[in-house]
Steps between C-alpha positions, in 0.01 A plus 500: 500500500499722192226753449286488190380784282213444260448738210363489148802426283294437188597133470255297297490131425489416130417145400701381199292329229221417748732271699441562871842349573669773294437832677719803436494761777573847371413864548346578162518871585876496561626767261853361536386185325483689170870582519590143597291358215663735249849409620426129476336540157809680372728231643277227356526641149879521531524143630291363214715689252826362640370145541514431128846655477635268771400174335764336284381362170654165401619415148164339423325827587371402843588636841662247732242352739710544817554867417131554440408321824750707699386828342134417567575396860695821563233716335229330707684584822576857391139565396366358826739721697394804295131412543541457876664845513169648383296327768679291766711185533298201387249694288633340182427155643141604571445645153700262279521186712763271348465653154780706356379863467620486139257218418271596217123524499294655223805654334643668811709395795299427810709774664360750248149354531505548876646851482234605246221356714645657816531843336135485394400386849675783686415779254159592652645492854783736404258735318260507795775562755651775284163680482448463874850629570442801273174581684677476835783725383248756380316481833825562691598777259169678559535460877851645485390798290234590759767562764 
């Protein structure tokens, strides 16, 4: 039988849009998350830029429906994979459900809406942990200087 170690890993449960069936589990103090979010945001902007370039415009000025459907399907999968790389496999299903992350709401994609809300949510945790870490470093520095 495997042994178990319990420790505070900072994981918190975040309910998405007050739906108790949609709970994201994440360490809101994970400083690595900032790098992952930035990488995904950069990739997202590039993907949006190239999406329009990929669509073929027909002679009547419209993109062909099958091409649009394929591009949207591919982008949905790519964005979900990118999103899951920030958190964990399946996180995109919890946050977006069956919706495409590129779906619009209030002038933004729901991907952007979530990322904005998440950034605001974690900001005070990051600030608090940074201050605590600085105090601890100073405490250890003072203890070292006494020797």
